[in-house]
XYZ file of C-alpha atoms in Angstrom:
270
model
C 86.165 166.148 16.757
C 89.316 168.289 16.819
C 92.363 166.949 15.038
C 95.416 166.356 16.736
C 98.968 166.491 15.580
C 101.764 164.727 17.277
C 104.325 161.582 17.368
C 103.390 158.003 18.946
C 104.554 158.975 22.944
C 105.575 162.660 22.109
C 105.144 165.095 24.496
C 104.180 167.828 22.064
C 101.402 167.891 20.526
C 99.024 170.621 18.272
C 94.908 170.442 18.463
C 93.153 172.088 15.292
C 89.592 172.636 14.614
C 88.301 170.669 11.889
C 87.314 174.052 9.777
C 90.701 174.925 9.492
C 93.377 173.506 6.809
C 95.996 172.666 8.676
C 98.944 170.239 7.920
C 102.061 169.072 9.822
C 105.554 170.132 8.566
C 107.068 166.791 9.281
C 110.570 168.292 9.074
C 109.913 169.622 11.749
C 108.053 167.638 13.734
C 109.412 165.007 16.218
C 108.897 163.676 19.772
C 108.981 166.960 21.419
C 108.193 169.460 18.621
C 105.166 169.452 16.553
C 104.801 172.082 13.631
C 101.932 172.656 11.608
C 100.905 175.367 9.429
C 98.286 176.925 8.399
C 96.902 180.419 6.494
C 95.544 183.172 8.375
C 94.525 186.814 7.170
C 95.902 189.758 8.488
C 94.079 192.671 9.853
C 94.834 194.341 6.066
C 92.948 191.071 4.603
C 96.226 189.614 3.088
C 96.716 185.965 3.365
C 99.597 184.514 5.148
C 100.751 180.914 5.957
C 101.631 181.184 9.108
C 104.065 178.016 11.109
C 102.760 177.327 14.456
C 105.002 174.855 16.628
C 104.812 173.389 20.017
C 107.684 172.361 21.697
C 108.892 170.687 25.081
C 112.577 171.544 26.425
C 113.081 168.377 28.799
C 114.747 169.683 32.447
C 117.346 167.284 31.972
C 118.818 168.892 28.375
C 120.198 171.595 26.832
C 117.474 173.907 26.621
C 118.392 175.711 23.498
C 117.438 172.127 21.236
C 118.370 171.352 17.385
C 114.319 171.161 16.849
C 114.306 174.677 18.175
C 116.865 176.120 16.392
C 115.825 174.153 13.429
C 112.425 176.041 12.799
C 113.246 179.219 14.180
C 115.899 179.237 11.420
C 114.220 177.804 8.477
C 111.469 180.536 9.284
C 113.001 183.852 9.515
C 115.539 182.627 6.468
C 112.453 182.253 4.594
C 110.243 185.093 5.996
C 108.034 182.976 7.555
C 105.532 184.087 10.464
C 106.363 181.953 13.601
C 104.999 181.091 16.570
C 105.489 178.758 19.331
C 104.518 177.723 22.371
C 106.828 176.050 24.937
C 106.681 174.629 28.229
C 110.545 175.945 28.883
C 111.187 174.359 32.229
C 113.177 177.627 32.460
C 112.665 180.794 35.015
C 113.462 184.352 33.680
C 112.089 187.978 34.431
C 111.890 188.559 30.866
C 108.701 186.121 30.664
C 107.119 187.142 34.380
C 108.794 185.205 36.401
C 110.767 187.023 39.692
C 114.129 185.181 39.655
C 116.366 184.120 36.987
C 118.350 180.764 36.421
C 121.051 179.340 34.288
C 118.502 177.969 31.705
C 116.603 181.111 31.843
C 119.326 183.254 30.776
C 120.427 181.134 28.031
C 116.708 180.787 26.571
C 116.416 184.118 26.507
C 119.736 185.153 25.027
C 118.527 182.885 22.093
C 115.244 184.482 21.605
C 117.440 187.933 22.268
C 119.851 187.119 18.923
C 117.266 185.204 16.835
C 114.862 188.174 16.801
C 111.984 186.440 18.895
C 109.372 188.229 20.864
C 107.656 187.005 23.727
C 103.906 187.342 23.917
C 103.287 186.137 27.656
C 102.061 189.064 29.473
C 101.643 189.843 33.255
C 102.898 187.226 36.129
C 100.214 184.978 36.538
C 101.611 181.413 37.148
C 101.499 179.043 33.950
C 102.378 175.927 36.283
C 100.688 175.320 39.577
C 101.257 172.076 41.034
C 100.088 172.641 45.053
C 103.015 173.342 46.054
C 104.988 175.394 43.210
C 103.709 177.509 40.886
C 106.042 179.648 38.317
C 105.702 180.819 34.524
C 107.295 178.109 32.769
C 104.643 178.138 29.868
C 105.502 180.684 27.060
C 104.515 181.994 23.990
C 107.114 183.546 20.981
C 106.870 184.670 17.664
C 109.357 186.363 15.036
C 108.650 189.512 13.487
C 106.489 188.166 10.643
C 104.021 186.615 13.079
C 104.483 189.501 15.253
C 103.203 192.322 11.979
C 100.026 189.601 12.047
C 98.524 191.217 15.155
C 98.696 188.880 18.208
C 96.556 190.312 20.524
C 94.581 189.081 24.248
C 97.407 186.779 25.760
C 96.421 185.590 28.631
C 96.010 182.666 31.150
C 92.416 181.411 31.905
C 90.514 180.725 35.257
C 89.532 177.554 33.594
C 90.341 174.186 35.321
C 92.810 172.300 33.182
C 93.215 168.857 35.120
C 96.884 169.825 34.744
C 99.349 171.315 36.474
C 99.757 173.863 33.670
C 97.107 176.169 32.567
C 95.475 177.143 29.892
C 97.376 180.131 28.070
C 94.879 181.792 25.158
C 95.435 184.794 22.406
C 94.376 185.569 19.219
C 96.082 186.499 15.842
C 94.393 187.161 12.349
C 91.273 185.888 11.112
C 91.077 182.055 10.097
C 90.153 181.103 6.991
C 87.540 178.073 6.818
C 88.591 175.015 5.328
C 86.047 174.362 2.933
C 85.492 170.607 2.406
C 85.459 169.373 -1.545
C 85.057 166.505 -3.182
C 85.913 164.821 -6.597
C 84.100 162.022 -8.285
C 86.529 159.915 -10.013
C 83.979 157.290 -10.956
C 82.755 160.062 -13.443
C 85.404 161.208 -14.839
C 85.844 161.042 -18.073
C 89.287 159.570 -19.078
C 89.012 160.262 -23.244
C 88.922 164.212 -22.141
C 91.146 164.022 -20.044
C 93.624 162.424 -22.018
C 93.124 165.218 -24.620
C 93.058 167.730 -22.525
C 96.991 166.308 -22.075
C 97.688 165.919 -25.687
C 96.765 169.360 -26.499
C 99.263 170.920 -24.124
C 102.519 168.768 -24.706
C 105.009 168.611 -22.227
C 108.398 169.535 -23.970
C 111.528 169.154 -21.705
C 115.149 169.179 -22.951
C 117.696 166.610 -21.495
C 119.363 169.679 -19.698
C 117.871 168.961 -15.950
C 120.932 169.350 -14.539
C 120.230 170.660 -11.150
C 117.599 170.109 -8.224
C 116.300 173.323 -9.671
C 115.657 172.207 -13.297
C 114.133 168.883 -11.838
C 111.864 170.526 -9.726
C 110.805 173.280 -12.285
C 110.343 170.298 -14.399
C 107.867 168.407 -11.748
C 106.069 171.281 -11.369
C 104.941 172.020 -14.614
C 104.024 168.111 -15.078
C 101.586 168.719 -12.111
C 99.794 171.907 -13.046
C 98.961 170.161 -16.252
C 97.721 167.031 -14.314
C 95.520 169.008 -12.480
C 94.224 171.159 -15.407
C 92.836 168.062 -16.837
C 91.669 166.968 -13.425
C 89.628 170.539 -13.462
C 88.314 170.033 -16.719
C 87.028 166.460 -16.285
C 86.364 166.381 -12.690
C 85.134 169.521 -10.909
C 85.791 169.505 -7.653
C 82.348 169.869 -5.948
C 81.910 171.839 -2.347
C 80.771 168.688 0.204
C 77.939 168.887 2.396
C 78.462 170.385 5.510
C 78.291 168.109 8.730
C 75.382 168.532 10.880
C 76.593 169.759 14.553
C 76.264 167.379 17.669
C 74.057 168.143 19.809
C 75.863 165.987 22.995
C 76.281 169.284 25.278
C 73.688 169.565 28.022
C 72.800 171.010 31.024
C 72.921 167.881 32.802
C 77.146 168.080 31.623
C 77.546 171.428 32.417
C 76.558 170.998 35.984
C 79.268 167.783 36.114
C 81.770 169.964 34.713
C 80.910 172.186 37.469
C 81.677 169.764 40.180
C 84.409 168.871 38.941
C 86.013 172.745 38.704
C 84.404 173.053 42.380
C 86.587 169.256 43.441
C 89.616 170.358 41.539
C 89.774 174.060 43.745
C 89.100 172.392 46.968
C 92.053 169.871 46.235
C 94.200 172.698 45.454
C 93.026 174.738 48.574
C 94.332 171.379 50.816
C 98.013 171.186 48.858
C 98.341 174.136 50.185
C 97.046 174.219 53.678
């Protein structure tokens, strides 16, 4: 099944396929922001690891949060493609909908000075509940996401069993996580050990910094995992056999159920 990214009781949350090598950035990852990343290529073929977040801005708070700020900065400091999707709980023209309001403007002053471009397109609701519908479900990215090629936002037809829709686009070109495996009970330990000795680690005492440490650690684990190379290959694993669960008998359930959902909608609103 797909994995699924999130806090115990968040209410943000990221679904990945299993193909694709994702991981979560826990620093920035909390109860209402989840941030994963991932690497895409661009439509030039050049690989990119791209940060994708999802965030909630609760009605009752500021809507400019410190997890929002947070990644937004950490990425364009670093060059970083971003992009997120937030359900803003905020109204402004700049994203579709007709009116402004307080939290609206401020949003969107943020995005304004922090270089962030919005990717909704059109005026179709994002939030329907019956009685309300607005477009309180966007999409942003920075510049570095933006170069990737984001291309076919929309909002789909499709029945959520949500208030909020569906919202779909596409950037890059994934690159398949390709499942390996290492067989430790195999390895041989003697090699391995000389692999070590024959490339000795020589440090001086002068690791005076975070810098020097980490320059240090590094070097200790590309060795490791020469050795690990040389003495245990990792071997490509054996590609799960699809379920076959789908049917017609579901499809026609899943039909009734889009069919049920629309005529409840059509009688909130009569």
């Amino acid at each position: 099944g797909w994995n699924v990214a999130h806090k115990q009781c968040g209410r943000a949350a990221v679904l990945t396929h299993p193909y694709l090598n994702c991981w979560t950035v826990q620093d920035f990852s909390n109860h209402d922001c989840v941030t994963i990343c991932t690497k895409i290529q661009n439509s030039m073929g050049v690989t990119k690891t791209v940060y994708f977040s999802s965030i909630y801005l609760d009605i009752t708070k500021d809507v400019v949060t410190e997890e929002l700020k947070t990644v937004v900065k950490h990425c364009n400091d670093h060059d970083l493609p971003l992009i997120i999707g937030m359900d803003c709980n905020a109204h402004s023209t700049s994203w579709g909908n007709c009116d402004d309001n307080r939290r609206g403007e401020e949003l969107d002053e943020f995005l304004n000075d922090n270089h962030l471009n919005i990717i909704n397109k059109g005026n179709t609701p994002t939030f329907d509940n019956g009685r309300n519908n607005s477009i309180i479900d966007i999409t942003v990215a920075n510049a570095k996401a933006t170069d990737l090629g984001i291309e076919g936002w929309k909002v789909l037809p499709y029945e959520s069993h949500s208030d909020h829709k569906y919202l779909t686009f596409q950037v890059g070109t994934y690159i398949p996580f390709k499942k390996t495996f290492r067989n430790f009970k195999k390895t041989n330990w003697l090699t391995f050990k000389q692999v070590l000795d024959k490339n000795p680690l020589v440090f001086t005492n002068n690791l005076n910094n975070q810098h020097d440490v980490e320059m240090a650690g590094d070097i200790i684990s590309q060795m490791i995992h020469l050795a690990i190379d040389i003495t245990t290959p990792a071997k490509s694993a054996l590609p799960r056999q699809p379920m076959s669960w789908w049917n017609t008998a579901l499809a026609e359930k899943r039909k009734q159920l889009q069919d049920l959902s629309h005529r409840r909608h059509k009688a909130l609103i009569e």
